[in-house]
């Protein structure tokens, strides 16, 4: 009788838990699952991926969040929304950007002139 995938994953997680890894790495293991965590761990352990000896560089999540915000702004601009409308929509989602920032994004990506109101 074969064990279910959930049982096997549970056993693998128990093995990882016995390693007394730092809390950060245990959280990643629980989020990603044991198989994916081992793949991540192997990649992070390779000397060519290490920033300094036994250290890896973890970029700030802000870079990804900013990218997503720009993509959202681009979609609003393409819908012909004004800077004021875009600002209000972004604020609904906890993102705060000024009309000047919205205009800079429009100019950078050649999306045309965005009306203030």
PDB file of C-alpha atoms in Angstrom:
ATOM      1  CA  UNK A   1       0.000   0.000   0.000  1.00  0.00           C
ATOM      2  CA  UNK A   2       1.517   3.334  -1.028  1.00  0.00           C
ATOM      3  CA  UNK A   3       1.503   6.392   1.158  1.00  0.00           C
ATOM      4  CA  UNK A   4      -0.398   9.444  -0.015  1.00  0.00           C
ATOM      5  CA  UNK A   5       1.453  12.512  -1.236  1.00  0.00           C
ATOM      6  CA  UNK A   6       0.264  14.408   1.840  1.00  0.00           C
ATOM      7  CA  UNK A   7       1.711  11.746   4.153  1.00  0.00           C
ATOM      8  CA  UNK A   8       5.028  11.746   2.291  1.00  0.00           C
ATOM      9  CA  UNK A   9       5.185  15.556   2.411  1.00  0.00           C
ATOM     10  CA  UNK A  10       4.398  15.424   6.116  1.00  0.00           C
ATOM     11  CA  UNK A  11       7.284  13.006   6.711  1.00  0.00           C
ATOM     12  CA  UNK A  12       9.659  15.166   4.676  1.00  0.00           C
ATOM     13  CA  UNK A  13       8.575  18.275   6.615  1.00  0.00           C
ATOM     14  CA  UNK A  14       9.215  16.404   9.863  1.00  0.00           C
ATOM     15  CA  UNK A  15      12.744  15.641   8.639  1.00  0.00           C
ATOM     16  CA  UNK A  16      13.309  19.312   7.776  1.00  0.00           C
ATOM     17  CA  UNK A  17      11.940  20.385  11.161  1.00  0.00           C
ATOM     18  CA  UNK A  18      14.526  18.137  12.885  1.00  0.00           C
ATOM     19  CA  UNK A  19      17.326  20.111  11.222  1.00  0.00           C
ATOM     20  CA  UNK A  20      16.658  23.110  13.465  1.00  0.00           C
ATOM     21  CA  UNK A  21      16.861  25.529  10.557  1.00  0.00           C
ATOM     22  CA  UNK A  22      16.403  29.239  11.277  1.00  0.00           C
ATOM     23  CA  UNK A  23      12.765  30.328  11.489  1.00  0.00           C
ATOM     24  CA  UNK A  24      12.988  32.156   8.145  1.00  0.00           C
ATOM     25  CA  UNK A  25      13.985  28.958   6.312  1.00  0.00           C
ATOM     26  CA  UNK A  26      11.349  26.885   8.115  1.00  0.00           C
ATOM     27  CA  UNK A  27       8.714  29.381   6.975  1.00  0.00           C
ATOM     28  CA  UNK A  28       9.893  29.067   3.380  1.00  0.00           C
ATOM     29  CA  UNK A  29       9.746  25.259   3.671  1.00  0.00           C
ATOM     30  CA  UNK A  30       6.169  25.400   4.928  1.00  0.00           C
ATOM     31  CA  UNK A  31       5.127  27.859   2.214  1.00  0.00           C
ATOM     32  CA  UNK A  32       6.853  26.111  -0.687  1.00  0.00           C
ATOM     33  CA  UNK A  33       6.528  22.512   0.471  1.00  0.00           C
ATOM     34  CA  UNK A  34       9.442  20.143   1.066  1.00  0.00           C
ATOM     35  CA  UNK A  35      10.270  19.329  -2.574  1.00  0.00           C
ATOM     36  CA  UNK A  36      10.374  22.943  -3.744  1.00  0.00           C
ATOM     37  CA  UNK A  37      12.184  24.011  -0.583  1.00  0.00           C
ATOM     38  CA  UNK A  38      15.003  21.521  -1.249  1.00  0.00           C
ATOM     39  CA  UNK A  39      15.315  22.911  -4.802  1.00  0.00           C
ATOM     40  CA  UNK A  40      15.477  26.472  -3.456  1.00  0.00           C
ATOM     41  CA  UNK A  41      17.990  25.426  -0.791  1.00  0.00           C
ATOM     42  CA  UNK A  42      20.224  23.725  -3.377  1.00  0.00           C
ATOM     43  CA  UNK A  43      20.142  26.790  -5.627  1.00  0.00           C
ATOM     44  CA  UNK A  44      20.911  29.120  -2.704  1.00  0.00           C
ATOM     45  CA  UNK A  45      23.764  26.858  -1.556  1.00  0.00           C
ATOM     46  CA  UNK A  46      25.622  26.899  -4.885  1.00  0.00           C
ATOM     47  CA  UNK A  47      28.780  29.024  -4.613  1.00  0.00           C
ATOM     48  CA  UNK A  48      27.950  30.866  -7.857  1.00  0.00           C
ATOM     49  CA  UNK A  49      24.672  32.066  -6.319  1.00  0.00           C
ATOM     50  CA  UNK A  50      26.215  33.351  -3.118  1.00  0.00           C
ATOM     51  CA  UNK A  51      26.908  37.035  -2.662  1.00  0.00           C
ATOM     52  CA  UNK A  52      29.676  36.471  -0.124  1.00  0.00           C
ATOM     53  CA  UNK A  53      30.879  33.251   1.447  1.00  0.00           C
ATOM     54  CA  UNK A  54      27.781  31.385   2.707  1.00  0.00           C
ATOM     55  CA  UNK A  55      25.569  34.438   2.176  1.00  0.00           C
ATOM     56  CA  UNK A  56      22.949  35.105  -0.459  1.00  0.00           C
ATOM     57  CA  UNK A  57      21.577  38.460  -1.536  1.00  0.00           C
ATOM     58  CA  UNK A  58      17.818  38.781  -1.058  1.00  0.00           C
ATOM     59  CA  UNK A  59      16.436  41.709  -3.044  1.00  0.00           C
ATOM     60  CA  UNK A  60      13.724  43.780  -1.429  1.00  0.00           C
ATOM     61  CA  UNK A  61      10.152  42.830  -2.284  1.00  0.00           C
ATOM     62  CA  UNK A  62       9.606  46.546  -2.896  1.00  0.00           C
ATOM     63  CA  UNK A  63      11.163  46.120  -6.345  1.00  0.00           C
ATOM     64  CA  UNK A  64       8.390  43.660  -7.295  1.00  0.00           C
ATOM     65  CA  UNK A  65       5.678  45.774  -5.670  1.00  0.00           C
ATOM     66  CA  UNK A  66       6.840  48.857  -7.578  1.00  0.00           C
ATOM     67  CA  UNK A  67       6.839  46.907 -10.846  1.00  0.00           C
ATOM     68  CA  UNK A  68       3.256  45.783 -10.207  1.00  0.00           C
ATOM     69  CA  UNK A  69       2.173  49.338  -9.365  1.00  0.00           C
ATOM     70  CA  UNK A  70       3.638  50.621 -12.641  1.00  0.00           C
ATOM     71  CA  UNK A  71       1.787  47.901 -14.564  1.00  0.00           C
ATOM     72  CA  UNK A  72      -1.490  48.881 -12.878  1.00  0.00           C
ATOM     73  CA  UNK A  73      -0.900  52.568 -13.646  1.00  0.00           C
ATOM     74  CA  UNK A  74      -0.174  51.704 -17.283  1.00  0.00           C
ATOM     75  CA  UNK A  75      -3.507  49.836 -17.522  1.00  0.00           C
ATOM     76  CA  UNK A  76      -5.386  52.807 -16.044  1.00  0.00           C
ATOM     77  CA  UNK A  77      -3.678  55.193 -18.452  1.00  0.00           C
ATOM     78  CA  UNK A  78      -4.607  52.952 -21.375  1.00  0.00           C
ATOM     79  CA  UNK A  79      -8.234  53.163 -20.160  1.00  0.00           C
ATOM     80  CA  UNK A  80      -7.916  56.953 -20.504  1.00  0.00           C
ATOM     81  CA  UNK A  81      -8.281  57.612 -16.781  1.00  0.00           C
ATOM     82  CA  UNK A  82      -7.117  60.948 -15.392  1.00  0.00           C
ATOM     83  CA  UNK A  83      -4.334  61.365 -12.836  1.00  0.00           C
ATOM     84  CA  UNK A  84      -6.935  62.127 -10.158  1.00  0.00           C
ATOM     85  CA  UNK A  85      -8.907  58.973 -10.970  1.00  0.00           C
ATOM     86  CA  UNK A  86      -5.759  56.841 -11.014  1.00  0.00           C
ATOM     87  CA  UNK A  87      -4.601  58.295  -7.702  1.00  0.00           C
ATOM     88  CA  UNK A  88      -7.976  57.464  -6.102  1.00  0.00           C
ATOM     89  CA  UNK A  89      -7.950  53.909  -7.487  1.00  0.00           C
ATOM     90  CA  UNK A  90      -4.421  53.290  -6.225  1.00  0.00           C
ATOM     91  CA  UNK A  91      -5.300  54.614  -2.765  1.00  0.00           C
ATOM     92  CA  UNK A  92      -8.147  52.075  -2.551  1.00  0.00           C
ATOM     93  CA  UNK A  93      -5.468  49.385  -2.764  1.00  0.00           C
ATOM     94  CA  UNK A  94      -2.987  50.948  -0.348  1.00  0.00           C
ATOM     95  CA  UNK A  95      -0.732  52.406  -3.052  1.00  0.00           C
ATOM     96  CA  UNK A  96      -0.022  56.099  -2.946  1.00  0.00           C
ATOM     97  CA  UNK A  97       1.337  57.836  -6.048  1.00  0.00           C
ATOM     98  CA  UNK A  98       1.232  61.512  -6.951  1.00  0.00           C
ATOM     99  CA  UNK A  99      -0.133  62.860 -10.223  1.00  0.00           C
ATOM    100  CA  UNK A 100       3.466  63.827 -11.115  1.00  0.00           C
ATOM    101  CA  UNK A 101       4.578  60.218 -10.679  1.00  0.00           C
ATOM    102  CA  UNK A 102       1.729  59.031 -12.876  1.00  0.00           C
ATOM    103  CA  UNK A 103       2.711  61.529 -15.568  1.00  0.00           C
ATOM    104  CA  UNK A 104       6.381  60.452 -15.352  1.00  0.00           C
ATOM    105  CA  UNK A 105       5.342  56.830 -15.859  1.00  0.00           C
ATOM    106  CA  UNK A 106       3.187  57.812 -18.840  1.00  0.00           C
ATOM    107  CA  UNK A 107       6.101  59.713 -20.363  1.00  0.00           C
ATOM    108  CA  UNK A 108       8.637  56.955 -19.676  1.00  0.00           C
ATOM    109  CA  UNK A 109       6.494  54.318 -21.375  1.00  0.00           C
ATOM    110  CA  UNK A 110       5.276  56.689 -24.110  1.00  0.00           C
ATOM    111  CA  UNK A 111       1.625  56.297 -23.129  1.00  0.00           C
ATOM    112  CA  UNK A 112       0.643  59.817 -24.081  1.00  0.00           C
ATOM    113  CA  UNK A 113      -0.460  62.810 -22.063  1.00  0.00           C
ATOM    114  CA  UNK A 114      -2.560  62.029 -18.991  1.00  0.00           C
ATOM    115  CA  UNK A 115      -5.122  64.663 -18.007  1.00  0.00           C
ATOM    116  CA  UNK A 116      -4.990  65.870 -14.422  1.00  0.00           C
ATOM    117  CA  UNK A 117      -8.776  65.557 -13.961  1.00  0.00           C
TER     118      UNK A 117
END
